[in-house]
Amino acid sequence: MKKLVFPVILLSLLSGCGGISETPNTDKDINVVSGLAEGTTTDLLTYETGVTTDEATTSDATTTKTAGDKVQGSTTIAHTTNSVTMPVITRATGGNDGIVHGTTMSVPSVQRRTTTTSSTTTITTTVEPTTQSSTFDPRDYSNISYALGTKNNEIKVLRGNKAGEEKTVQVLNDADTSEIKEALEDDSTKKIEDFIVNADFDDDGFPDLFIVEKQDELNRLGKYYRYDKDKGIYTSWTEMNSLKNLIDLEELKKGSIIVYDKKDDNVEYESKTFEWNEEGALVLKSSIHQYTDEESGEIRIKYVYYDENGEETTSEIRNKEGEIVADGNQNPTEPTSDEEPSSENNYN
């Protein structure tokens, strides 16, 4: 009997001291806060974490973990406005329901100036201008050049700066440049300056501008622009544009403003001579029309003269040799009669 009691007492003592334990249930998961989890692994569900800070609002971060993986780590958060990447640490707590339980802690970003509109916070930065508006002496026209614009009515006016760069300071947009573009494309030897005339049309000491829109062997039609010496730009010139054609540049050197409108190669043409008055207005002084008389077949030249108000004062018609053949108001080919009708005939 004593032999049976002693083994029983010894077995009870060993059980109380924890030396012997029950066999664990292997069907349950083991959760580990840090380190590697050992045991049966179960895929965890994905989740979304929203982090709101004073600087920005972030969302749409997804992390997939396995119970056998290390749960602690960094999660990339997509910024809703400027794609800023912020580290987030997720710590797991207990539970074996397949979902990570815990809190999300965001790492503060560098302080930035923010602009808030309604409930959205937007990060903004100050951008310094890369270029400054160029300044130039408006009375200096030595470094002006020209270039075609993108449209068929654009001429760009450029000026060179101290760095040797050409900057557009003005765009003229009321001249037809379609024929200029066509000519430049057809002939590589031509350049835009071949269609732009610089001349001091108003005798103020500064060159003005004429853009050739259409050109043939007889005439050059286009647009005039007056140079503004106070602003350094060109302005559309209403008075000169009434002439339509380019004035004679050789006569301009002599101080005369004469514009020709040629009708054919040989004989017929019209010319008008202008002067600038004291008020700076363009005044017509005389006109010449050379043509072939239909009756005689001879060349006739009609001269007309005007006063300061543009009113016709006198006129005359001459032949090719310069001899006066008739008053300008008469048709030299029409027969004239010295006979006057009698009063008797008037009543009959």
GROMACS .gro file of N, CA and C in nm, residues 154-234:
model
  243
  154GLU      N    1   0.001   8.866  -8.913
  154GLU     CA    2   0.087   8.904  -8.800
  154GLU      C    3   0.232   8.926  -8.844
  155ILE      N    4   0.285   9.039  -8.800
  155ILE     CA    5   0.427   9.070  -8.811
  155ILE      C    6   0.478   9.101  -8.671
  156LYS      N    7   0.579   9.026  -8.626
  156LYS     CA    8   0.634   9.049  -8.493
  156LYS      C    9   0.749   9.151  -8.501
  157VAL      N   10   0.747   9.247  -8.410
  157VAL     CA   11   0.853   9.346  -8.399
  157VAL      C   12   0.942   9.305  -8.281
  158LEU      N   13   1.070   9.286  -8.307
  158LEU     CA   14   1.162   9.237  -8.204
  158LEU      C   15   1.271   9.340  -8.176
  159ARG      N   16   1.322   9.333  -8.055
  159ARG     CA   17   1.436   9.417  -8.015
  159ARG      C   18   1.540   9.328  -7.947
  160GLY      N   19   1.665   9.356  -7.972
  160GLY     CA   20   1.772   9.283  -7.907
  160GLY      C   21   1.803   9.342  -7.770
  161ASN      N   22   1.830   9.254  -7.672
  161ASN     CA   23   1.866   9.301  -7.539
  161ASN      C   24   2.017   9.292  -7.518
  162LYS      N   25   2.062   9.323  -7.398
  162LYS     CA   26   2.206   9.325  -7.370
  162LYS      C   27   2.268   9.186  -7.378
  163ALA      N   28   2.185   9.084  -7.358
  163ALA     CA   29   2.235   8.947  -7.364
  163ALA      C   30   2.242   8.894  -7.506
  164GLY      N   31   2.204   8.977  -7.602
  164GLY     CA   32   2.206   8.934  -7.741
  164GLY      C   33   2.083   8.857  -7.783
  165GLU      N   34   1.980   8.853  -7.698
  165GLU     CA   35   1.856   8.783  -7.731
  165GLU      C   36   1.756   8.880  -7.793
  166GLU      N   37   1.675   8.829  -7.885
  166GLU     CA   38   1.571   8.910  -7.947
  166GLU      C   39   1.437   8.881  -7.879
  167LYS      N   40   1.373   8.985  -7.831
  167LYS     CA   41   1.247   8.973  -7.762
  167LYS      C   42   1.138   9.045  -7.841
  168THR      N   43   1.020   8.982  -7.851
  168THR     CA   44   0.907   9.043  -7.920
  168THR      C   45   0.849   9.154  -7.833
  169VAL      N   46   0.844   9.275  -7.887
  169VAL     CA   47   0.790   9.388  -7.813
  169VAL      C   48   0.655   9.432  -7.868
  170GLN      N   49   0.619   9.385  -7.987
  170GLN     CA   50   0.494   9.427  -8.048
  170GLN      C   51   0.457   9.329  -8.159
  171VAL      N   52   0.326   9.312  -8.182
  171VAL     CA   53   0.277   9.231  -8.293
  171VAL      C   54   0.181   9.316  -8.375
  172LEU      N   55   0.215   9.338  -8.502
  172LEU     CA   56   0.128   9.410  -8.594
  172LEU      C   57   0.035   9.308  -8.658
  173ASN      N   58  -0.096   9.331  -8.647
  173ASN     CA   59  -0.189   9.227  -8.688
  173ASN      C   60  -0.296   9.274  -8.786
  174ASP      N   61  -0.268   9.379  -8.864
  174ASP     CA   62  -0.368   9.422  -8.962
  174ASP      C   63  -0.311   9.428  -9.104
  175ALA      N   64  -0.200   9.361  -9.128
  175ALA     CA   65  -0.144   9.354  -9.262
  175ALA      C   66  -0.157   9.212  -9.315
  176ASP      N   67  -0.190   9.199  -9.443
  176ASP     CA   68  -0.203   9.068  -9.505
  176ASP      C   69  -0.063   9.016  -9.542
  177THR      N   70  -0.021   8.909  -9.474
  177THR     CA   71   0.114   8.856  -9.497
  177THR      C   72   0.113   8.725  -9.576
  178SER      N   73   0.000   8.690  -9.635
  178SER     CA   74  -0.011   8.562  -9.705
  178SER      C   75   0.086   8.555  -9.823
  179GLU      N   76   0.098   8.662  -9.901
  179GLU     CA   77   0.189   8.661 -10.016
  179GLU      C   78   0.336   8.665  -9.971
  180ILE      N   79   0.361   8.727  -9.857
  180ILE     CA   80   0.498   8.728  -9.804
  180ILE      C   81   0.539   8.586  -9.768
  181LYS      N   82   0.452   8.514  -9.699
  181LYS     CA   83   0.483   8.376  -9.661
  181LYS      C   84   0.506   8.289  -9.783
  182GLU      N   85   0.421   8.307  -9.883
  182GLU     CA   86   0.434   8.226 -10.004
  182GLU      C   87   0.565   8.255 -10.075
  183ALA      N   88   0.603   8.382 -10.082
  183ALA     CA   89   0.728   8.418 -10.148
  183ALA      C   90   0.849   8.364 -10.074
  184LEU      N   91   0.845   8.367  -9.942
  184LEU     CA   92   0.957   8.315  -9.862
  184LEU      C   93   0.969   8.164  -9.876
  185GLU      N   94   0.857   8.096  -9.890
  185GLU     CA   95   0.861   7.951  -9.906
  185GLU      C   96   0.911   7.911 -10.044
  186ASP      N   97   0.877   7.992 -10.147
  186ASP     CA   98   0.916   7.959 -10.284
  186ASP      C   99   1.061   7.995 -10.315
  187ASP      N  100   1.112   8.096 -10.245
  187ASP     CA  101   1.247   8.144 -10.276
  187ASP      C  102   1.326   8.155 -10.145
  188SER      N  103   1.420   8.065 -10.126
  188SER     CA  104   1.498   8.062 -10.002
  188SER      C  105   1.593   8.181  -9.989
  189THR      N  106   1.620   8.251 -10.099
  189THR     CA  107   1.710   8.366 -10.094
  189THR      C  108   1.642   8.491 -10.040
  190LYS      N  109   1.510   8.490 -10.038
  190LYS     CA  110   1.436   8.606  -9.989
  190LYS      C  111   1.425   8.603  -9.838
  191LYS      N  112   1.409   8.718  -9.780
  191LYS     CA  113   1.391   8.733  -9.636
  191LYS      C  114   1.281   8.836  -9.611
  192ILE      N  115   1.233   8.840  -9.488
  192ILE     CA  116   1.118   8.924  -9.459
  192ILE      C  117   1.148   9.072  -9.479
  193GLU      N  118   1.276   9.110  -9.463
  193GLU     CA  119   1.312   9.250  -9.483
  193GLU      C  120   1.292   9.296  -9.627
  194ASP      N  121   1.284   9.201  -9.722
  194ASP     CA  122   1.257   9.238  -9.861
  194ASP      C  123   1.116   9.292  -9.880
  195PHE      N  124   1.030   9.269  -9.782
  195PHE     CA  125   0.891   9.312  -9.793
  195PHE      C  126   0.856   9.420  -9.691
  196ILE      N  127   0.956   9.472  -9.624
  196ILE     CA  128   0.936   9.579  -9.526
  196ILE      C  129   1.025   9.697  -9.561
  197VAL      N  130   0.963   9.813  -9.573
  197VAL     CA  131   1.035   9.935  -9.610
  197VAL      C  132   1.043  10.026  -9.489
  198ASN      N  133   1.163  10.064  -9.450
  198ASN     CA  134   1.185  10.161  -9.343
  198ASN      C  135   1.222  10.294  -9.406
  199ALA      N  136   1.143  10.397  -9.379
  199ALA     CA  137   1.170  10.530  -9.434
  199ALA      C  138   1.101  10.635  -9.347
  200ASP      N  139   1.160  10.751  -9.342
  200ASP     CA  140   1.104  10.860  -9.262
  200ASP      C  141   1.001  10.934  -9.347
  201PHE      N  142   0.879  10.884  -9.345
  201PHE     CA  143   0.776  10.939  -9.432
  201PHE      C  144   0.725  11.075  -9.387
  202ASP      N  145   0.734  11.106  -9.258
  202ASP     CA  146   0.681  11.233  -9.207
  202ASP      C  147   0.790  11.331  -9.169
  203ASP      N  148   0.915  11.300  -9.199
  203ASP     CA  149   1.027  11.391  -9.179
  203ASP      C  150   1.041  11.436  -9.033
  204ASP      N  151   1.027  11.341  -8.939
  204ASP     CA  152   1.045  11.374  -8.798
  204ASP      C  153   1.176  11.318  -8.743
  205GLY      N  154   1.256  11.259  -8.831
  205GLY     CA  155   1.385  11.206  -8.789
  205GLY      C  156   1.384  11.061  -8.747
  206PHE      N  157   1.268  10.994  -8.752
  206PHE     CA  158   1.258  10.855  -8.712
  206PHE      C  159   1.196  10.774  -8.825
  207PRO      N  160   1.253  10.657  -8.856
  207PRO     CA  161   1.203  10.578  -8.968
  207PRO      C  162   1.068  10.514  -8.937
  208ASP      N  163   0.978  10.527  -9.032
  208ASP     CA  164   0.847  10.465  -9.022
  208ASP      C  165   0.849  10.333  -9.099
  209LEU      N  166   0.731  10.274  -9.116
  209LEU     CA  167   0.726  10.138  -9.169
  209LEU      C  168   0.621  10.127  -9.279
  210PHE      N  169   0.657  10.051  -9.384
  210PHE     CA  170   0.560  10.014  -9.486
  210PHE      C  171   0.575   9.864  -9.512
  211ILE      N  172   0.466   9.788  -9.494
  211ILE     CA  173   0.467   9.643  -9.519
  211ILE      C  174   0.402   9.617  -9.653
  212VAL      N  175   0.476   9.552  -9.742
  212VAL     CA  176   0.426   9.523  -9.877
  212VAL      C  177   0.333   9.402  -9.871
  213GLU      N  178   0.206   9.425  -9.900
  213GLU     CA  179   0.109   9.315  -9.902
  213GLU      C  180   0.101   9.250 -10.041
  214LYS      N  181   0.099   9.333 -10.144
  214LYS     CA  182   0.092   9.284 -10.282
  214LYS      C  183   0.191   9.364 -10.366
  215GLN      N  184   0.257   9.294 -10.455
  215GLN     CA  185   0.361   9.359 -10.534
  215GLN      C  186   0.363   9.304 -10.676
  216ASP      N  187   0.371   9.393 -10.772
  216ASP     CA  188   0.389   9.353 -10.910
  216ASP      C  189   0.491   9.446 -10.974
  217GLU      N  190   0.502   9.443 -11.106
  217GLU     CA  191   0.602   9.527 -11.173
  217GLU      C  192   0.566   9.675 -11.172
  218LEU      N  193   0.441   9.706 -11.144
  218LEU     CA  194   0.395   9.845 -11.152
  218LEU      C  195   0.378   9.910 -11.016
  219ASN      N  196   0.322   9.838 -10.921
  219ASN     CA  197   0.285   9.900 -10.794
  219ASN      C  198   0.321   9.809 -10.676
  220ARG      N  199   0.332   9.873 -10.561
  220ARG     CA  200   0.353   9.803 -10.435
  220ARG      C  201   0.247   9.852 -10.336
  221LEU      N  202   0.153   9.765 -10.307
  221LEU     CA  203   0.044   9.800 -10.215
  221LEU      C  204   0.073   9.741 -10.077
  222GLY      N  205   0.027   9.812  -9.974
  222GLY     CA  206   0.051   9.763  -9.839
  222GLY      C  207  -0.001   9.855  -9.732
  223LYS      N  208   0.057   9.841  -9.613
  223LYS     CA  209   0.014   9.916  -9.495
  223LYS      C  210   0.129  10.003  -9.442
  224TYR      N  211   0.092  10.125  -9.400
  224TYR     CA  212   0.186  10.218  -9.338
  224TYR      C  213   0.172  10.213  -9.187
  225TYR      N  214   0.287  10.229  -9.117
  225TYR     CA  215   0.289  10.238  -8.970
  225TYR      C  216   0.383  10.352  -8.932
  226ARG      N  217   0.335  10.434  -8.844
  226ARG     CA  218   0.415  10.548  -8.797
  226ARG      C  219   0.489  10.510  -8.669
  227TYR      N  220   0.615  10.551  -8.659
  227TYR     CA  221   0.695  10.519  -8.541
  227TYR      C  222   0.668  10.621  -8.432
  228ASP      N  223   0.629  10.570  -8.315
  228ASP     CA  224   0.605  10.655  -8.198
  228ASP      C  225   0.737  10.665  -8.122
  229LYS      N  226   0.800  10.778  -8.132
  229LYS     CA  227   0.933  10.796  -8.072
  229LYS      C  228   0.928  10.805  -7.920
  230ASP      N  229   0.810  10.825  -7.862
  230ASP     CA  230   0.797  10.831  -7.716
  230ASP      C  231   0.774  10.693  -7.655
  231LYS      N  232   0.715  10.602  -7.732
  231LYS     CA  233   0.686  10.467  -7.682
  231LYS      C  234   0.774  10.360  -7.747
  232GLY      N  235   0.834  10.394  -7.860
  232GLY     CA  236   0.919  10.297  -7.927
  232GLY      C  237   0.843  10.187  -7.998
  233ILE      N  238   0.719  10.215  -8.041
  233ILE     CA  239   0.637  10.116  -8.111
  233ILE      C  240   0.581  10.179  -8.238
  234TYR      N  241   0.519  10.094  -8.321
  234TYR     CA  242   0.456  10.142  -8.445
  234TYR      C  243   0.305  10.150  -8.426
   0.00000   0.00000   0.00000
